[in-house]
Short mmCIF file of C-alpha atoms and ligand atoms in Angstrom, two decimals:
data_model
loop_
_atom_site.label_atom_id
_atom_site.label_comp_id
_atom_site.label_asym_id
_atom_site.label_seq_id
_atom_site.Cartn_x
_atom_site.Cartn_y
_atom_site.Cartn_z
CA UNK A 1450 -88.81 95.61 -47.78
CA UNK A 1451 -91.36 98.06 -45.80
CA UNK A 1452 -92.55 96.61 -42.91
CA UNK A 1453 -96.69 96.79 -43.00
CA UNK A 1454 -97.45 96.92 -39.68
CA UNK A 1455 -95.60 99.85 -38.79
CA UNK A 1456 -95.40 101.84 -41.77
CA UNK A 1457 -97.91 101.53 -45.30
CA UNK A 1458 -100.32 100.07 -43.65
CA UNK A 1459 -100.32 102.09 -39.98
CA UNK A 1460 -99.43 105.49 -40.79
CA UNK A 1461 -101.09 106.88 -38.03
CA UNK A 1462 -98.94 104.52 -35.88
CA UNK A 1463 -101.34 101.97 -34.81
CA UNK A 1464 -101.11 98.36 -36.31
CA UNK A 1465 -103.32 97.30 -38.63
CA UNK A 1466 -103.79 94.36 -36.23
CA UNK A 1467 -104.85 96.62 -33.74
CA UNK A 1468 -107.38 98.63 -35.78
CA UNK A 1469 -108.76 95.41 -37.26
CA UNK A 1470 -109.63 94.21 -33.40
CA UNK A 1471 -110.76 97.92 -32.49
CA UNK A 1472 -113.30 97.36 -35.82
CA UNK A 1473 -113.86 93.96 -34.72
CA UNK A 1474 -115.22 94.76 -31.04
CA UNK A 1475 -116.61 97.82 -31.99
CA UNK A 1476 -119.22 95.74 -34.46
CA UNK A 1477 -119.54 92.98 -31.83
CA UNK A 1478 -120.71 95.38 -28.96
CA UNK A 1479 -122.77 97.85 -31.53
CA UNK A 1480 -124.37 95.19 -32.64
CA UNK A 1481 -125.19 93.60 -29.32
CA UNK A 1482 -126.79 96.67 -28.68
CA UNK A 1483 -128.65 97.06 -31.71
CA UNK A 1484 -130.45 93.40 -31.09
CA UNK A 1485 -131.25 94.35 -27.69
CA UNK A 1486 -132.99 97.99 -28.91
CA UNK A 1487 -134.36 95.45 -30.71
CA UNK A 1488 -133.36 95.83 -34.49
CA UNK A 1489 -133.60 93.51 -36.75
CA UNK A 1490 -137.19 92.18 -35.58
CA UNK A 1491 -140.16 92.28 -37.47
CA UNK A 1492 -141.04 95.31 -36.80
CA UNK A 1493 -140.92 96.77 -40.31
CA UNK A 1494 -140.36 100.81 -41.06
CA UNK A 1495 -143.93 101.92 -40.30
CA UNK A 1496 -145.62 99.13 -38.68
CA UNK A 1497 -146.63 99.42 -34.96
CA UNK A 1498 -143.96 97.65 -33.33
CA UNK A 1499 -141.43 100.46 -35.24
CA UNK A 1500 -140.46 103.62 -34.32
CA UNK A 1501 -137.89 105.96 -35.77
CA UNK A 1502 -135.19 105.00 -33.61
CA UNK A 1503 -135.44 101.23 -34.83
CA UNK A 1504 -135.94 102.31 -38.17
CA UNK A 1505 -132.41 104.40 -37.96
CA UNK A 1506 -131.00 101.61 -36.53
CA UNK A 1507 -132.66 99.09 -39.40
CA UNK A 1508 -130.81 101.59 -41.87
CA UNK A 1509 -127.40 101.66 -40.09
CA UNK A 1510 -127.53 97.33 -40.62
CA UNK A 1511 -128.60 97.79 -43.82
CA UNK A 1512 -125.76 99.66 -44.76
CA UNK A 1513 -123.37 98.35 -42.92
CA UNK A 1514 -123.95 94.68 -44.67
CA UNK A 1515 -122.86 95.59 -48.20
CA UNK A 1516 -119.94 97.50 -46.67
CA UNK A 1517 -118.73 94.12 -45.15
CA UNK A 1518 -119.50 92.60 -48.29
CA UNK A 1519 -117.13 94.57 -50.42
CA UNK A 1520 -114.21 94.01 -48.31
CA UNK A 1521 -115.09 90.19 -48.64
CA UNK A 1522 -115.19 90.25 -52.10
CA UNK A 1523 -111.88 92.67 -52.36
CA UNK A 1524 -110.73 89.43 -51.30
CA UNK A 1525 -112.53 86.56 -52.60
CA UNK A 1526 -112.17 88.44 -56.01
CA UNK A 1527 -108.68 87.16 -56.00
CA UNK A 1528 -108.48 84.04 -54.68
CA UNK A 1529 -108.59 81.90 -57.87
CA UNK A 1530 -105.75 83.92 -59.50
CA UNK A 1531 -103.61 84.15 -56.29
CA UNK A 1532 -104.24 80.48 -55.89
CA UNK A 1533 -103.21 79.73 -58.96
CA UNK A 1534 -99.98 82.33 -59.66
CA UNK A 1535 -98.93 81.20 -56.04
CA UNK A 1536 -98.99 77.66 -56.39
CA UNK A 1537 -97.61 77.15 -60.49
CA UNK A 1538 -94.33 79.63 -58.90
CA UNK A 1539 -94.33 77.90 -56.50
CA UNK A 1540 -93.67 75.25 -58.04
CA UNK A 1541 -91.40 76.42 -60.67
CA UNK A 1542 -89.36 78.18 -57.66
CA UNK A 1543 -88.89 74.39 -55.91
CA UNK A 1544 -87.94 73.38 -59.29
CA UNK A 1545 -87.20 69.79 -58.16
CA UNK A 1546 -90.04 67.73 -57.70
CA UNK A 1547 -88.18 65.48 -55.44
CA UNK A 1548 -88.06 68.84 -53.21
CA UNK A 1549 -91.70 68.99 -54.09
CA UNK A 1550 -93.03 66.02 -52.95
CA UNK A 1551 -90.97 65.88 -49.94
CA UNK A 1552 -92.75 69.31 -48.62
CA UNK A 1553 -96.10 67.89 -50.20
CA UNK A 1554 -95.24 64.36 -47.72
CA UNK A 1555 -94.23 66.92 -44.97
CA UNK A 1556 -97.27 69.20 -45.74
CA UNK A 1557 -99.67 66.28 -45.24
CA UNK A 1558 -97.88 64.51 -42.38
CA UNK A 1559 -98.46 67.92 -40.11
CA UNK A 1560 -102.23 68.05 -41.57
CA UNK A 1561 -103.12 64.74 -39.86
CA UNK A 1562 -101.23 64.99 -36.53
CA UNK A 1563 -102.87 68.42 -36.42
CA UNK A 1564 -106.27 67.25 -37.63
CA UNK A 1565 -105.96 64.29 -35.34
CA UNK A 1566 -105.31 65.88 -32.43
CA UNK A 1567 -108.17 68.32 -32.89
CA UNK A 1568 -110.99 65.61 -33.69
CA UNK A 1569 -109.68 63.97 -30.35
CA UNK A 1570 -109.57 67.03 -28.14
CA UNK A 1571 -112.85 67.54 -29.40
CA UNK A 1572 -114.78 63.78 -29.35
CA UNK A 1573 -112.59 63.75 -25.44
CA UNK A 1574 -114.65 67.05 -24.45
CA UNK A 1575 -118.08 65.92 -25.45
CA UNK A 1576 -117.60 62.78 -24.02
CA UNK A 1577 -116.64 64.22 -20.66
CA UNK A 1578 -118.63 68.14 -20.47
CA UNK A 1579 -121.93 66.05 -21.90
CA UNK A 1580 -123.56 69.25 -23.19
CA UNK A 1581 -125.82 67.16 -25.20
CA UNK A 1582 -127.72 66.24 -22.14
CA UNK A 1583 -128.29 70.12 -20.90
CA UNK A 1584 -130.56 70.75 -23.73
CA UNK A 1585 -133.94 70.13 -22.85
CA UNK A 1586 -137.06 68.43 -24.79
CA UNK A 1587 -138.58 71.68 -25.42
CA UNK A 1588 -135.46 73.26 -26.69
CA UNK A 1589 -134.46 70.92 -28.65
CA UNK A 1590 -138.11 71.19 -30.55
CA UNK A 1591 -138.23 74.58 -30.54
CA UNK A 1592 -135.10 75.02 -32.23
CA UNK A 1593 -135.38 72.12 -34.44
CA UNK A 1594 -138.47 74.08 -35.54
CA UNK A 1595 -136.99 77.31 -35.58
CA UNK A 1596 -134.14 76.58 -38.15
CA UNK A 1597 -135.88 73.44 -40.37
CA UNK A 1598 -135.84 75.11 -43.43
CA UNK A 1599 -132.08 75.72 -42.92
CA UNK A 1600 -131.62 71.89 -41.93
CA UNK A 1601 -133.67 70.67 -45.26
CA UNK A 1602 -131.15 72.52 -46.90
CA UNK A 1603 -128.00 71.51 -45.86
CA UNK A 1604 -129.43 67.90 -45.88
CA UNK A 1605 -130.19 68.16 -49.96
CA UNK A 1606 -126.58 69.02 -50.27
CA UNK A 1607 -125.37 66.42 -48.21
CA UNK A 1608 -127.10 64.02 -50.46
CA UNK A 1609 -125.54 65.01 -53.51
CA UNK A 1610 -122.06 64.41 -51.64
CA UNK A 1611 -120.12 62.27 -53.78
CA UNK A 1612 -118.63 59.06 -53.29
CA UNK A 1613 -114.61 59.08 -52.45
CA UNK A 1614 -114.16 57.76 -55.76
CA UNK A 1615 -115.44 60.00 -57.67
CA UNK A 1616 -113.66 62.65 -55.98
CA UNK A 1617 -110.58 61.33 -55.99
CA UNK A 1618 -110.67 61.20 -59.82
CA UNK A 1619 -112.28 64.69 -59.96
CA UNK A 1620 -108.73 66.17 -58.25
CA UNK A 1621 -108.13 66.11 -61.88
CA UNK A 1622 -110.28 68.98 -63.27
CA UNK A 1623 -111.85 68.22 -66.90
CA UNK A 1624 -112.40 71.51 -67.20
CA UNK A 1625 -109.94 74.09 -65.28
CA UNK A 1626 -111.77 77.17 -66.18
CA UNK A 1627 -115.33 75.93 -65.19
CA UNK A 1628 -113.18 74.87 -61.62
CA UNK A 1629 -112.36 78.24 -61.24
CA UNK A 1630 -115.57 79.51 -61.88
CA UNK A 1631 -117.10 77.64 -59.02
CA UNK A 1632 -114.49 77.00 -56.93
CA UNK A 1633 -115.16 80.49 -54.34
CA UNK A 1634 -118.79 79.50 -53.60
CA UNK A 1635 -118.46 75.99 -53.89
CA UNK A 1636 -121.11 75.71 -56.63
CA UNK A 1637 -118.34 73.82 -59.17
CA UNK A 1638 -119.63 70.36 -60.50
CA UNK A 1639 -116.39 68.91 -59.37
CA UNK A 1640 -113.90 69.67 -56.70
CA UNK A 1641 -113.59 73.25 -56.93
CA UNK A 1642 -110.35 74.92 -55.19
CA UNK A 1643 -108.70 71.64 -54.97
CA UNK A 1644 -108.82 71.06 -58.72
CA UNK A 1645 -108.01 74.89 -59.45
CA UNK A 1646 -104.90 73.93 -57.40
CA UNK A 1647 -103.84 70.45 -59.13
CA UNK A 1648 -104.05 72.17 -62.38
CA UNK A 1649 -101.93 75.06 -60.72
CA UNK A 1650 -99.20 71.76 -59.98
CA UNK A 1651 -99.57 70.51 -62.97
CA UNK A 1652 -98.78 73.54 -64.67
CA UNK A 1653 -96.11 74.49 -62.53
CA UNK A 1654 -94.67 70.89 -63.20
CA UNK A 1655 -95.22 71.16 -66.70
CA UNK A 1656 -93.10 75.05 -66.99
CA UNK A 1657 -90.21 73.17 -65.07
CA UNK A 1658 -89.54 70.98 -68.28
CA UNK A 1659 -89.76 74.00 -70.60
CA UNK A 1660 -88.14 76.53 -68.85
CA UNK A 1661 -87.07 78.88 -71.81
CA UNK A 1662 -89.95 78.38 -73.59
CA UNK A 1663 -92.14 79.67 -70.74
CA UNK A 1664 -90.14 82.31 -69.68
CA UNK A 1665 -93.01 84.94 -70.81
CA UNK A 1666 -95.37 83.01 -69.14
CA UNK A 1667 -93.57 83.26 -65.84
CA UNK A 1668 -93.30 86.39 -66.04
CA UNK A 1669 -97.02 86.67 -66.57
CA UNK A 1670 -98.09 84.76 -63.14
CA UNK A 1671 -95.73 87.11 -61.55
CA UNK A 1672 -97.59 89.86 -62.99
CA UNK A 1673 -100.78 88.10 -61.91
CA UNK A 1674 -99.18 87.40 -58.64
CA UNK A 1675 -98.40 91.24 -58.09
CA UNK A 1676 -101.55 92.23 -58.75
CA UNK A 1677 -103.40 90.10 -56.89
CA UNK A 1678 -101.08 91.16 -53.57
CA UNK A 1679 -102.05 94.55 -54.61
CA UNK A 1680 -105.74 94.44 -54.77
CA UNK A 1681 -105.20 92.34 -51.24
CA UNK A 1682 -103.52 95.72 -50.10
CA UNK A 1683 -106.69 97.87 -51.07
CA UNK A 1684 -108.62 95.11 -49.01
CA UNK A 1685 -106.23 95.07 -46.07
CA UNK A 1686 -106.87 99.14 -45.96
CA UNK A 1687 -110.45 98.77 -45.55
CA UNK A 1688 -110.49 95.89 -43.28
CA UNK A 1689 -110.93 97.14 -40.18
CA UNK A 1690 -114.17 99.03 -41.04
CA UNK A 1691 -115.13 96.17 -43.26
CA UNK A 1692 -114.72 93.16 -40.34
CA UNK A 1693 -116.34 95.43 -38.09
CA UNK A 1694 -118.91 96.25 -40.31
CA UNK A 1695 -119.73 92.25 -41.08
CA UNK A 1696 -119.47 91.05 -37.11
CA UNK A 1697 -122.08 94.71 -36.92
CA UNK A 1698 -124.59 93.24 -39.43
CA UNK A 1699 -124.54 89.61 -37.82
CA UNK A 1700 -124.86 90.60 -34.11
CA UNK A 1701 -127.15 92.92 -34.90
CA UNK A 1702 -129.11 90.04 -36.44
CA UNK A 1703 -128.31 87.32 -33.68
CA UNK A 1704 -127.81 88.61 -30.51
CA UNK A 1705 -126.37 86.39 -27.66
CA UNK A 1706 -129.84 85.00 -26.63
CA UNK A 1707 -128.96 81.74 -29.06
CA UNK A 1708 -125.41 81.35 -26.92
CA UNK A 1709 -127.63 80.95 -23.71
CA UNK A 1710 -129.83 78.37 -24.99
CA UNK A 1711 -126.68 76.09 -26.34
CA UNK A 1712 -124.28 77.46 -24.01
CA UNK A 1713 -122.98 74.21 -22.96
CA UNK A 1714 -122.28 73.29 -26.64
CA UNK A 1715 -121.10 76.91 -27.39
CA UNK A 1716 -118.90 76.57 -24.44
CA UNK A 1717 -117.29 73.06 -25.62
CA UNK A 1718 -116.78 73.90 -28.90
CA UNK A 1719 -114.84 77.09 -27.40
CA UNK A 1720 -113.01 75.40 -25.62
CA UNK A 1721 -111.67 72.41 -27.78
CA UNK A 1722 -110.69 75.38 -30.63
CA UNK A 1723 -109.00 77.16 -27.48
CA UNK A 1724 -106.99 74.01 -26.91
CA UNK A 1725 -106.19 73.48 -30.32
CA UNK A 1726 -104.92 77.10 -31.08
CA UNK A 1727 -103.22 77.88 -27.89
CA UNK A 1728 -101.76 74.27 -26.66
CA UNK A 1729 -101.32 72.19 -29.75
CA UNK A 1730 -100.20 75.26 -31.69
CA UNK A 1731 -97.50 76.56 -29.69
CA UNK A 1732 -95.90 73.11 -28.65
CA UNK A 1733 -96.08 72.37 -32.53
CA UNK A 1734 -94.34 76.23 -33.45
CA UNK A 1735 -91.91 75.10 -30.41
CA UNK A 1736 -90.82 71.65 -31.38
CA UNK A 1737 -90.73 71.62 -34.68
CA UNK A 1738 -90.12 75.66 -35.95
CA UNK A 1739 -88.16 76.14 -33.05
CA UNK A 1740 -89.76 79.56 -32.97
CA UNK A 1741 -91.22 80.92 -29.61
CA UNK A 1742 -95.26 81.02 -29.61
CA UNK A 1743 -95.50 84.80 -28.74
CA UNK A 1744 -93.59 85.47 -32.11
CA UNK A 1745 -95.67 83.47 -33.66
CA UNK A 1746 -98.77 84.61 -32.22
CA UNK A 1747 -97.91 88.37 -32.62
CA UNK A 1748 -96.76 87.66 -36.77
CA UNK A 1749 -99.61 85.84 -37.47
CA UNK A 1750 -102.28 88.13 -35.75
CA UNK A 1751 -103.43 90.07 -38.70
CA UNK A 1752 -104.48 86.43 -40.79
CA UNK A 1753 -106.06 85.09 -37.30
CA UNK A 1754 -108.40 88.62 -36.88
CA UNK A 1755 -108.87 88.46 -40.77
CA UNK A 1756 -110.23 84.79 -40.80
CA UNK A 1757 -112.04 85.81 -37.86
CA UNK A 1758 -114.44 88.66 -39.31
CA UNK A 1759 -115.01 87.05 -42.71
CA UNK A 1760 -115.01 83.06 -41.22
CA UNK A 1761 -113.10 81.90 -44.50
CA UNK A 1762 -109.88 80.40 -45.45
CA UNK A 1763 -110.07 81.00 -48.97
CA UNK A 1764 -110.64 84.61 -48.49
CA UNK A 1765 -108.17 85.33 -45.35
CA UNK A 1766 -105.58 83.15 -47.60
CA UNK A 1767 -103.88 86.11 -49.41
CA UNK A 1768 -103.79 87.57 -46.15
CA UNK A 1769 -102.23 84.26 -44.54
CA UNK A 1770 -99.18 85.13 -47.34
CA UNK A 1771 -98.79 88.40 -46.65
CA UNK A 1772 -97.96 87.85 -43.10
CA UNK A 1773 -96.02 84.12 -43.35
CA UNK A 1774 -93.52 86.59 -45.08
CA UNK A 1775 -94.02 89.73 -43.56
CA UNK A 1776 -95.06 88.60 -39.87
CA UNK A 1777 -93.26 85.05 -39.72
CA UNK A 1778 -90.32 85.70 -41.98
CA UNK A 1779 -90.95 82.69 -44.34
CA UNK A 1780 -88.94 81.53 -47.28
CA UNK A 1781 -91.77 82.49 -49.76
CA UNK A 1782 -91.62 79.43 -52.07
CA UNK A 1783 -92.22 77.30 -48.94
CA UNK A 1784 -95.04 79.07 -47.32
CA UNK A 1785 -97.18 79.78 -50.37
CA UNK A 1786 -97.28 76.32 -51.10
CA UNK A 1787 -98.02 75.11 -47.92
CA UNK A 1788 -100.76 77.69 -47.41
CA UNK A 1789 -102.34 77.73 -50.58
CA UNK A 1790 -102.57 74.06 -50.42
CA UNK A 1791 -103.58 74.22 -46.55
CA UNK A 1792 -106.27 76.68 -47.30
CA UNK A 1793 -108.42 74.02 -48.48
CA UNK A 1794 -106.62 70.82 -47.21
CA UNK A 1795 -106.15 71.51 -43.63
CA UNK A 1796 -108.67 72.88 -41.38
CA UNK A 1797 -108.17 71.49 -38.22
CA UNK A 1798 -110.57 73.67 -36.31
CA UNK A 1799 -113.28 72.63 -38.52
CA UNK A 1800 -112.29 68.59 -38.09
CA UNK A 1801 -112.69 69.19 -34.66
CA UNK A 1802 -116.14 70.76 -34.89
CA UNK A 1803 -117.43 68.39 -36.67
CA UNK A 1804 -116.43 65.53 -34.08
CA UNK A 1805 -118.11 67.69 -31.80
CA UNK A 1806 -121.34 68.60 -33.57
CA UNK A 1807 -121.83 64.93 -34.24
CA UNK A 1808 -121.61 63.93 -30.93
CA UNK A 1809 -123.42 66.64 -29.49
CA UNK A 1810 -126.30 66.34 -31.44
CA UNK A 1811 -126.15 62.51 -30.62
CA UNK A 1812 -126.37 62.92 -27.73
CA UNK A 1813 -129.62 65.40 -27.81
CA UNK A 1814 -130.92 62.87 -30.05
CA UNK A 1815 -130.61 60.37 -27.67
CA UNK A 1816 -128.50 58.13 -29.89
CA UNK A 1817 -126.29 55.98 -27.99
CA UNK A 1818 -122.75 56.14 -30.12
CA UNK A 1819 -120.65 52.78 -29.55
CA UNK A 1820 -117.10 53.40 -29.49
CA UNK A 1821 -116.71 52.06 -33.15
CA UNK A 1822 -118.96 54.48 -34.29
CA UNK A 1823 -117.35 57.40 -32.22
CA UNK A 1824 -114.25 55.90 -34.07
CA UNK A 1825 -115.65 56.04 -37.44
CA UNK A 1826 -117.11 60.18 -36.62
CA UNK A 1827 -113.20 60.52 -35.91
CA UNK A 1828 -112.21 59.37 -39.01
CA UNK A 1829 -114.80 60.76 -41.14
CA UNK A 1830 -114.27 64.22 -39.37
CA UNK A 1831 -110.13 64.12 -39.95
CA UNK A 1832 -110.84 63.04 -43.66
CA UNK A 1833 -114.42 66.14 -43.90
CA UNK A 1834 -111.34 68.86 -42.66
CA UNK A 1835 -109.71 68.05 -46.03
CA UNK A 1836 -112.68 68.16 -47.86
CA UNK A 1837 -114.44 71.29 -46.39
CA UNK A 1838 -115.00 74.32 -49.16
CA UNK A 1839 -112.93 77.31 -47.10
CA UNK A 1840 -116.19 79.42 -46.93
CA UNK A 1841 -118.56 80.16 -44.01
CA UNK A 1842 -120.76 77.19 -43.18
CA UNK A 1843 -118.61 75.23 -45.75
CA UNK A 1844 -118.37 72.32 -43.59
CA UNK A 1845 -122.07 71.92 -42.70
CA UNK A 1846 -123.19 69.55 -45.49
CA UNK A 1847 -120.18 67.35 -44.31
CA UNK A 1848 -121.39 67.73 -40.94
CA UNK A 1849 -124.60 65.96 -42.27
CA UNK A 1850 -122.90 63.45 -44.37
CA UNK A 1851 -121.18 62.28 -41.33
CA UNK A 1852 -124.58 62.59 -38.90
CA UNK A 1853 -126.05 60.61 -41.29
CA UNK A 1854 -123.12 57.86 -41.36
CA UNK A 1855 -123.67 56.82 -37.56
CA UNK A 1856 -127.64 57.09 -37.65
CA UNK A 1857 -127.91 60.69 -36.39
CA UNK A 1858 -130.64 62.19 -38.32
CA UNK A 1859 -129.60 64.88 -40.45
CA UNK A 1860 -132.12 67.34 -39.47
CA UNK A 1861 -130.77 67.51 -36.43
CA UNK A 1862 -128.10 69.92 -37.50
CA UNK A 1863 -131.09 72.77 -37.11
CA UNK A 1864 -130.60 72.64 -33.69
CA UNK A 1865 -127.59 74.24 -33.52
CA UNK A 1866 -127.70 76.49 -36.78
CA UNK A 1867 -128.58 79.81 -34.74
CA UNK A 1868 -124.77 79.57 -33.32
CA UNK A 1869 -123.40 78.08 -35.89
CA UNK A 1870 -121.93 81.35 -37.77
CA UNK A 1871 -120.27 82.55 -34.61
CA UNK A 1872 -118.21 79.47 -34.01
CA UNK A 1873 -117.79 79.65 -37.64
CA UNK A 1874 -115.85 82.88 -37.17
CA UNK A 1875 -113.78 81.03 -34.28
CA UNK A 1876 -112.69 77.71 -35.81
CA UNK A 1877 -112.02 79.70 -39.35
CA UNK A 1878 -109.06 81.45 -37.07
CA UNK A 1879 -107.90 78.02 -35.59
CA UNK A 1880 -108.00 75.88 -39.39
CA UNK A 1881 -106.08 79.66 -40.25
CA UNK A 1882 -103.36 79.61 -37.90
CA UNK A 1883 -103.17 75.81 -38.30
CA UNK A 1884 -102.22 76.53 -41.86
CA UNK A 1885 -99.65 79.25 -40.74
CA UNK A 1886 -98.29 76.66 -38.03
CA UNK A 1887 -97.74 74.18 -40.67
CA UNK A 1888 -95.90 76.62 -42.94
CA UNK A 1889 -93.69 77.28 -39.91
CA UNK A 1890 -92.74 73.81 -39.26
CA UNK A 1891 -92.14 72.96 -43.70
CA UNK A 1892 -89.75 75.48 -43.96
CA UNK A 1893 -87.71 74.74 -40.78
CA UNK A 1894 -87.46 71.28 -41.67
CA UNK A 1895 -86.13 72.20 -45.21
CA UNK A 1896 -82.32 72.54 -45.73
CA UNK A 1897 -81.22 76.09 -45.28
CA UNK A 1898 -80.30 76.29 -48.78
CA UNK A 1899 -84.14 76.37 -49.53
CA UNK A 1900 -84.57 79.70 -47.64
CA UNK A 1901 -82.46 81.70 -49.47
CA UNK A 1902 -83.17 84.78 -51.48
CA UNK A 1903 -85.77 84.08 -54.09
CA UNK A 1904 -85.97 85.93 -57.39
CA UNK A 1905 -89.66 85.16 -58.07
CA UNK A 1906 -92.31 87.06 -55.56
CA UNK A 1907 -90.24 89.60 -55.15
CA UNK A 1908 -93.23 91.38 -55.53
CA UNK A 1909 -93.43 94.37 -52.65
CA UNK A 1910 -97.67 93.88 -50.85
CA UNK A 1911 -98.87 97.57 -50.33
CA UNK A 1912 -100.47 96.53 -47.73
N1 LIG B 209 -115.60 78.65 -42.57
C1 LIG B 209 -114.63 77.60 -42.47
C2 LIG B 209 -113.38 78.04 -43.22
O1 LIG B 209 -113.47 78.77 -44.17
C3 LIG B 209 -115.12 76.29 -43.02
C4 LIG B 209 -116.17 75.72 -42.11
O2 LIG B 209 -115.80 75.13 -41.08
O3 LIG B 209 -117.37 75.88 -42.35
O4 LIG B 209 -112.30 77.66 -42.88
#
């Protein structure tokens, strides 16, 4: 096995983990500079308030954008089949499905201590920093003006939320192929990824009673499985031009004048992810991998900077593979079914921005939360981590639906749109690494004759 970060993927001898944070700051401070030149304004090529320095600069973002965009969709473009190949072998590796469920138990049993601990850290910081009560009145309408057409948005999709029954029962996709089709963007009529993934269990299941008649079939997801790692390799080679590129494009476009308006909130949500990643992270890789939290750290760096500059699961997930075997050494059967199933299932970072969000923007609201009510945004925010599409601003219409839940009006969530892309980029790397952890934890609490050499994904990543 060739090691990626020193060889295929470094040959000039730097890590790719290090180039993709070089690309990384290098877009952040660019782009800071940009928005301070002032690009990005109104000030159209030709128009007074242009001049050719601006419009250079205007040409640079404009380019830069679709460069971002391709390495996102180098990735994206192969989430549904990896998803699927990595989950049905999966499956069809663990053969039992005693084994199956007890990982699936042990899978979900770390999601809510995680997820738990997050919403907590995160309701306990708002409750004591107060950063609701820093915003003024004319902030708070100014920015509620600012970004209402964003708001109106993310309300109409918070109203077509469906009830838990109906979700529950859509788990089981009528129609696997239209899940798949909208599963990425999160446009499917059901439950997207997490029906493209019960149907990847259920086929898995369903090989494990056939075995010699499926042989060719297995052989196919391992095809499928292969190539998907390898088109993940040509993405991996352009990533750190293509992060930097897409934290360029959105600097560029933001600046930090937002941050200094909600810096309070900014600061809180910072913090609680901080907590989560750093403290409840390593005392989880400790305790239960029994693994030392600069190893895990340092293997897992690549997925964290990944989920970082594209601020989605789905897409860093064939990167969160790659290094749970190359990085963190991880019996492969184990860790691609605990991160292709954490992916979507378990974002803890996300749970506990939501708990914040909500109580922030109660508290700018001036609605007095009772401690049942702060109970029920800690439940609803645990159980809207599960649900959340992987995607950038995937959890926003959740935020709404749980807003709207304790009599927080939904519109409110305008008020802190203009940040909400850069702490999207932050808690993508803690539900990420929360994923990773959890792998970690599965496969040293499986029997050691689950971590032996595997015969499927033998596959070599290029990357
Ligand atoms: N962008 C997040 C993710 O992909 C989801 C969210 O919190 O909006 O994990």
């Amino acid at each position: 096995m060739t090691d990626a970060h020193s060889t295929e993927a470094a040959p000039r001898g730097m890590p790719l983990h290090t180039k993709i944070l070089v690309g990384l700051i290098l877009g952040v401070v660019l782009g800071l500079i940009a928005h301070s030149m002032g690009a990005c304004e109104k000030g159209a090529p030709g128009d007074a308030n242009s001049n050719e320095l601006l419009d250079w600069l205007d040409t640079v973002i404009y380019w830069a954008e679709p460069v971002g965009k391709v390495f996102l969709r180098l990735m994206f473009m192969v989430v549904v089949p990896m998803v699927f190949s990595a989950l049905a072998l999966a499956v069809v590796e663990i053969g039992d499905l005693k084994k199956l469920g007890r990982m699936g138990l042990k899978t979900l049993g770390f999601t809510a201590i995680l997820s738990t601990a997050a919403v907590l850290i995160g309701v306990g910081l708002v409750n004591g920093l107060r950063p609701g009560h820093a915003v003024s009145e004319a902030q708070r309408q100014k920015l509620l003006a600012q970004y209402s057409q964003g708001a109106d948005e993310k309300v109409g999709k918070a109203k077509q939320a469906k009830p838990v029954r109906d979700t529950l029962v859509d788990l089981l996709p009528e129609n696997p192929l239209q899940e798949m089709v909208g599963a990425v963007d999160g446009s499917s009529k059901g439950n997207g990824m997490l029906a493209v993934m019960v149907f990847a269990l259920v086929c898995g299941i369903a090989i494990t009673t056939k075995p010699d008649e499926t042989k060719t079939f297995v052989g196919w997801l391992e095809g499928l499985y292969a190539i998907s790692m390898a088109v993940i390799g040509f993405a991996m080679k352009l990533a750190p031009l293509g992060a930097g590129c897409l934290v360029f494009a959105l600097s560029a476009q933001l600046g930090i004048d937002i941050l200094k308006t909600l810096f309070w909130f900014v600061l809180t949500a910072l913090l609680g992810l901080g907590l989560q990643l750093f403290v409840v992270y390593s005392l989880v890789v400790m305790v239960f991998a029994r693994m030392s939290p600069w190893k895990f750290f340092n293997g897992v760096s690549e997925a964290m900077l990944v989920g970082f500059g594209t601020s989605s699961s789905s897409a860093t997930l064939p990167t969160a593979i790659k290094v749970a075997k190359e990085g963190l050494k991880l019996p492969q059967r184990i860790s691609n079914f605990v991160l292709t199933v954490g992916a979507t299932g378990n974002q803890n970072g996300t749970a506990l921005y939501e708990g914040v969000v909500v109580l922030f923007l109660a508290q700018v609201m001036g609605v007095e939360l009772t401690a049942g009510q702060q109970f029920t945004v800690v439940l609803m925010a645990i159980l809207a981590g599960v649900g959340t599409a992987g995607v950038p601003g995937g959890s926003l219409p959740l935020i709404v639906v749980v807003m709207q839940s304790v009599g927080v009006p939904g519109a409110a969530i305008g008020i802190i749109l203009g940040v909400d892309r850069i702490l999207d980029m932050c808690r993508t790397v803690v539900n990420v690494t929360g994923d990773l952890a959890i792998a970690a934890c599965v496969a040293q609490t499986e029997p050691a004759d689950d971590s032996g050499q595997t015969i499927l994904f033998e596959t070599e990543s290029p990357a």
